[in-house]
Coordinates of C-alpha atoms in Angstrom, one line a residue:
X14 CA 20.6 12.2 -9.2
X15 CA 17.2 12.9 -10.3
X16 CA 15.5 15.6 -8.7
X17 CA 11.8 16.3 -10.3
X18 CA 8.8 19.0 -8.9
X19 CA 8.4 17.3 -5.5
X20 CA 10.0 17.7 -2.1
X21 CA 8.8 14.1 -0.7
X22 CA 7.8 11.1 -2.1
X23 CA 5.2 8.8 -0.1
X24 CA 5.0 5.8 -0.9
X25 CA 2.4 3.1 -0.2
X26 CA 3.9 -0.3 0.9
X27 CA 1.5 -3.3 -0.6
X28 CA 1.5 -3.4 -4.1
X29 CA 3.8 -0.6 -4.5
X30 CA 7.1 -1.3 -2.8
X31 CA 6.1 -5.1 -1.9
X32 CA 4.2 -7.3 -4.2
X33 CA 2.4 -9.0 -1.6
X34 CA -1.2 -8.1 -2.6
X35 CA -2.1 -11.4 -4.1
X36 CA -0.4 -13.0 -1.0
X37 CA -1.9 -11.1 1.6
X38 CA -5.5 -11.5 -0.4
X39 CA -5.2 -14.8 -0.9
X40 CA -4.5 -15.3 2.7
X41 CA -7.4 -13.6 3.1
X42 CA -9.5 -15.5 0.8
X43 CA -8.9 -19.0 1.5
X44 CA -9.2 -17.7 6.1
X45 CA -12.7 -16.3 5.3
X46 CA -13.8 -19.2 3.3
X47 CA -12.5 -21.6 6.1
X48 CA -15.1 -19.5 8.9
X49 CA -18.2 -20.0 6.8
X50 CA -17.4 -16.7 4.3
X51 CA -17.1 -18.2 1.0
X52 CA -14.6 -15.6 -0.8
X53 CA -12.2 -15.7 -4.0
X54 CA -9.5 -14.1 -4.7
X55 CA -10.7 -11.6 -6.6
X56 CA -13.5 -10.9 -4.2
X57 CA -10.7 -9.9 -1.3
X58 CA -9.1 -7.8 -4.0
X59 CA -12.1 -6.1 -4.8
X60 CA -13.3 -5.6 -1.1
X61 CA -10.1 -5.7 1.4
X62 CA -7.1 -4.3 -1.1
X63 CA -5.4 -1.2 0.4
X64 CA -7.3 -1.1 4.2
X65 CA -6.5 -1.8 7.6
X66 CA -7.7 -4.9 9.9
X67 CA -9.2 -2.7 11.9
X68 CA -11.3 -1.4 8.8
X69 CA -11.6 -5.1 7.4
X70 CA -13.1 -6.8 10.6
X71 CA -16.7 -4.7 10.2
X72 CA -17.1 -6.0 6.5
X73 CA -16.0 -9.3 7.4
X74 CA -19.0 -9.3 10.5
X75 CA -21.2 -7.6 8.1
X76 CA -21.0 -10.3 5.4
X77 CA -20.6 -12.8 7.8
X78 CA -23.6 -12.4 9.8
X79 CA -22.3 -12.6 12.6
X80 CA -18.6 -11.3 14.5
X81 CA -15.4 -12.3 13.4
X82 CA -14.4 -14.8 15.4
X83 CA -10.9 -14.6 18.2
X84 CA -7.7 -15.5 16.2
X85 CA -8.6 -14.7 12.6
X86 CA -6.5 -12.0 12.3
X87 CA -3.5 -12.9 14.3
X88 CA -3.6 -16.4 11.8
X89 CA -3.6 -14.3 9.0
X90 CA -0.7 -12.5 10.4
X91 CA 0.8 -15.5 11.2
X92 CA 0.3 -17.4 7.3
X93 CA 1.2 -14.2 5.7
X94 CA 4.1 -13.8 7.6
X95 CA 5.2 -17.4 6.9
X96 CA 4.8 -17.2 2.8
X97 CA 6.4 -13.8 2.6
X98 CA 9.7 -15.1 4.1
X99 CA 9.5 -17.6 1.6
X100 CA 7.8 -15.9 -1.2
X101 CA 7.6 -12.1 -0.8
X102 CA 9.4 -10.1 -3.8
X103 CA 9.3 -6.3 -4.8
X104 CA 7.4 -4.8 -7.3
X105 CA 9.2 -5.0 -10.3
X106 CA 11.1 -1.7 -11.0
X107 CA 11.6 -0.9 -7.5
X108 CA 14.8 -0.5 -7.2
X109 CA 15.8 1.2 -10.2
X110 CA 13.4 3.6 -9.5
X111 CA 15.0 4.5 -5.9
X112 CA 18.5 4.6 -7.4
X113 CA 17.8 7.4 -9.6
X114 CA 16.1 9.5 -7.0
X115 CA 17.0 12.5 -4.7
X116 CA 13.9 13.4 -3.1
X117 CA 13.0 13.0 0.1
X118 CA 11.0 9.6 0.8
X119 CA 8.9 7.5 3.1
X120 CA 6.3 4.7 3.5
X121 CA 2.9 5.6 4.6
X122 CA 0.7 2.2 5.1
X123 CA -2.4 0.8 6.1
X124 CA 0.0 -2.4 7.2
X125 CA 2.0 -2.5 10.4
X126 CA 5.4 -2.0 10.6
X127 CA 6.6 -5.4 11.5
X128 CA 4.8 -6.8 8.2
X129 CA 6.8 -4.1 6.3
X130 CA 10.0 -3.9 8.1
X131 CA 9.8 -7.8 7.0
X132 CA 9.1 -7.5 3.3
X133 CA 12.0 -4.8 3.3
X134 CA 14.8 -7.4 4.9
X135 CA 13.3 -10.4 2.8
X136 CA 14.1 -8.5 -0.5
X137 CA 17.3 -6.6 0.5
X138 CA 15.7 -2.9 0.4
X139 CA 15.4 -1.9 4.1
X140 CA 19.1 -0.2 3.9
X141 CA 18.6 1.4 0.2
X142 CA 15.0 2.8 1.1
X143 CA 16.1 4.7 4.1
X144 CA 13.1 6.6 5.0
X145 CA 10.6 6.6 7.5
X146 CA 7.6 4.2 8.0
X147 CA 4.4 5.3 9.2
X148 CA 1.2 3.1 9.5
X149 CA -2.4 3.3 9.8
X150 CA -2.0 1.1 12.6
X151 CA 0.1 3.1 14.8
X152 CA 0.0 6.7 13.6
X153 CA -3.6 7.8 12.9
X154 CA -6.9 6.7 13.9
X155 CA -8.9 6.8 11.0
X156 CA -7.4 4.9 7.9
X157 CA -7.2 5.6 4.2
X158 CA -9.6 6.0 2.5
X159 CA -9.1 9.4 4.8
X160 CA -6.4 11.3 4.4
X161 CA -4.7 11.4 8.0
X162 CA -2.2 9.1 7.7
X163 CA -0.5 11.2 4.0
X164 CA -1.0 14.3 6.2
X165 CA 0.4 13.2 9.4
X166 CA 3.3 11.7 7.4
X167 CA 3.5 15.4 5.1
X168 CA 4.1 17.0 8.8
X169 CA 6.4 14.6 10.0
X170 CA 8.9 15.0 7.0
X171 CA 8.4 18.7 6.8
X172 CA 6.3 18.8 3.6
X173 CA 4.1 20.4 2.2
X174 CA 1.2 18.7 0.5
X175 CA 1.1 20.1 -2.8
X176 CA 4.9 19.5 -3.2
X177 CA 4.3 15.9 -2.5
X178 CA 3.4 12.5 -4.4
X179 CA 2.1 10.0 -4.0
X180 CA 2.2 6.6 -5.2
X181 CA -0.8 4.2 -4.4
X182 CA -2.3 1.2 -5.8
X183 CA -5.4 1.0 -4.4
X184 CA -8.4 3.0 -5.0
X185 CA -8.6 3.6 -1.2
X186 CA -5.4 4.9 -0.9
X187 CA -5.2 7.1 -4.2
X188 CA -9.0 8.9 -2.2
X189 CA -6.9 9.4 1.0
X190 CA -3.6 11.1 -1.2
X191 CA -6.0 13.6 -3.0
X192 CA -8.3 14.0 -0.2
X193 CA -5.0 15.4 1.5
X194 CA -4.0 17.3 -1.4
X195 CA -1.5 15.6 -2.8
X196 CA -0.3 14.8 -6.1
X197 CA -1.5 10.7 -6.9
X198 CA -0.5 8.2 -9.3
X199 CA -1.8 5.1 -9.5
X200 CA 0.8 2.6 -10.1
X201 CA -0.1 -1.0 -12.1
X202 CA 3.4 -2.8 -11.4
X203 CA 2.2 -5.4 -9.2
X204 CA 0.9 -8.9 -9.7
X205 CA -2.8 -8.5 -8.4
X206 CA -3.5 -6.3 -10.9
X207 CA -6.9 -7.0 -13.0
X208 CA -8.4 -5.7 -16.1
X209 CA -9.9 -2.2 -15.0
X210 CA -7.9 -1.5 -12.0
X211 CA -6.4 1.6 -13.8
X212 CA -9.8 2.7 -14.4
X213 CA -10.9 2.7 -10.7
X214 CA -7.6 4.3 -9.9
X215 CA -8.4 7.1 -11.8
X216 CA -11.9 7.5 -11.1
X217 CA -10.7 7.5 -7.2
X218 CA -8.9 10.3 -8.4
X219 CA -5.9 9.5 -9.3
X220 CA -4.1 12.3 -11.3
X221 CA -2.2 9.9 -13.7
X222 CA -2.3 6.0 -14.0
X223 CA 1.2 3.6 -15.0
X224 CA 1.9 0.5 -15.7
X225 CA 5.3 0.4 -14.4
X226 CA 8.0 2.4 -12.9
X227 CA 9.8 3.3 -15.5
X228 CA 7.2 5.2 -17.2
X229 CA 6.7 7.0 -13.8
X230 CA 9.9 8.3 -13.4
X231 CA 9.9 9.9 -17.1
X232 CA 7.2 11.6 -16.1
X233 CA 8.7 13.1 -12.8
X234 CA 11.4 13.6 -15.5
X235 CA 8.9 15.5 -17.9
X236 CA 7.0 17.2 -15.3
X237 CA 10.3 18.8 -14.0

């Protein structure tokens, strides 16, 4: 096994363990435009990508004029619940990735834990992965981009922030992992990538940007 400068491992769920960003966007997209908030794809990317409902209901009231009506976010529960048992895979390099590792791991989230628990079954890595979930929904009160839910989760597994990294996607998340300390990557594995995505990571802060998993883990391997 692999063992590299860190004691734990956080990972983010959307877009870092799941590729479900374009699903759960698109969701998003085509529900808003359906209430009277015309919205793309790439405008739920650019605006909703890596935050809570409880954090995405304001700027959908605030765009909207008006407050998000009853049921929107139990139907996008409900739709992206449906596609992912159908179409929900893991980001590429997942798995190979976890294989060669000894730290200690967990998921830290802005998604509930049903919606992850889910995507874990659907692509077979709920037994492999084997570590904790905690979620901005359950654990913490303010969500990323603060940095209370990588802390609480740091405290819970024993761990002290400068010996732990994390891996984010979002430029929300990679401001909550080094606003608690942390070591951040920015990983560009998943489908909803676009063209300057690493360059927002890294202006969030991100301490080093990949494109896939691989090239992460040689340089955990490097950094040893």
């Amino acid at each position: 096994m692999n063992r590299g400068p860190f004691d734990l491992i956080i990972f983010d769920y959307d877009g870092v363990i799941a590729d479900s960003e374009l699903l759960n966007n698109a969701v998003m997209a085509e529900l808003l435009s359906e209430i009277g908030l015309p919205t793309t794809l790439d405008d739920a990317l650019a605006t909703y990508l890596g935050k809570r409902w409880l954090d995405c209901e304001p700027i959908i009231a605030e765009r909207l004029g008006a407050p998000c009506p009853l049921g929107v976010q139990d139907e996008w529960t409900r739709r992206c619940h449906d596609r992912a048992q159908r179409d929900l895979t893991a980001v590429a390099g997942f798995d190979a990735f976890l294989a060669g590792r000894d730290e200690r791991r967990c998921i830290a989230s802005s998604s509930p834990p049903d919606w992850i628990e889910l995507g874990l079954r659907c692509f077979g890595a709920h037994d492999a992965f084997a570590g904790p979930i905690f979620s901005a929904a359950v654990h913490v009160s303010r969500g990323k981009p603060h940095p209370d839910l990588f802390l609480y989760a740091a405290d819970a597994m024993k761990a002290a922030p400068q010996r732990t990294l994390v891996i984010e996607d979002s430029p929300t998340g990679v401001l909550a992992g080094a606003a608690a300390g942390m070591t951040v990557v920015g990983l560009c594995a998943g489908g909803h990538i676009r063209g300057d995505h690493p360059e927002r990571l890294k202006l969030a802060g991100a301490h080093q940007v990949f494109d896939s998993y691989a090239d992460l883990a040689a340089w955990i391997t490097d950094a040893a």
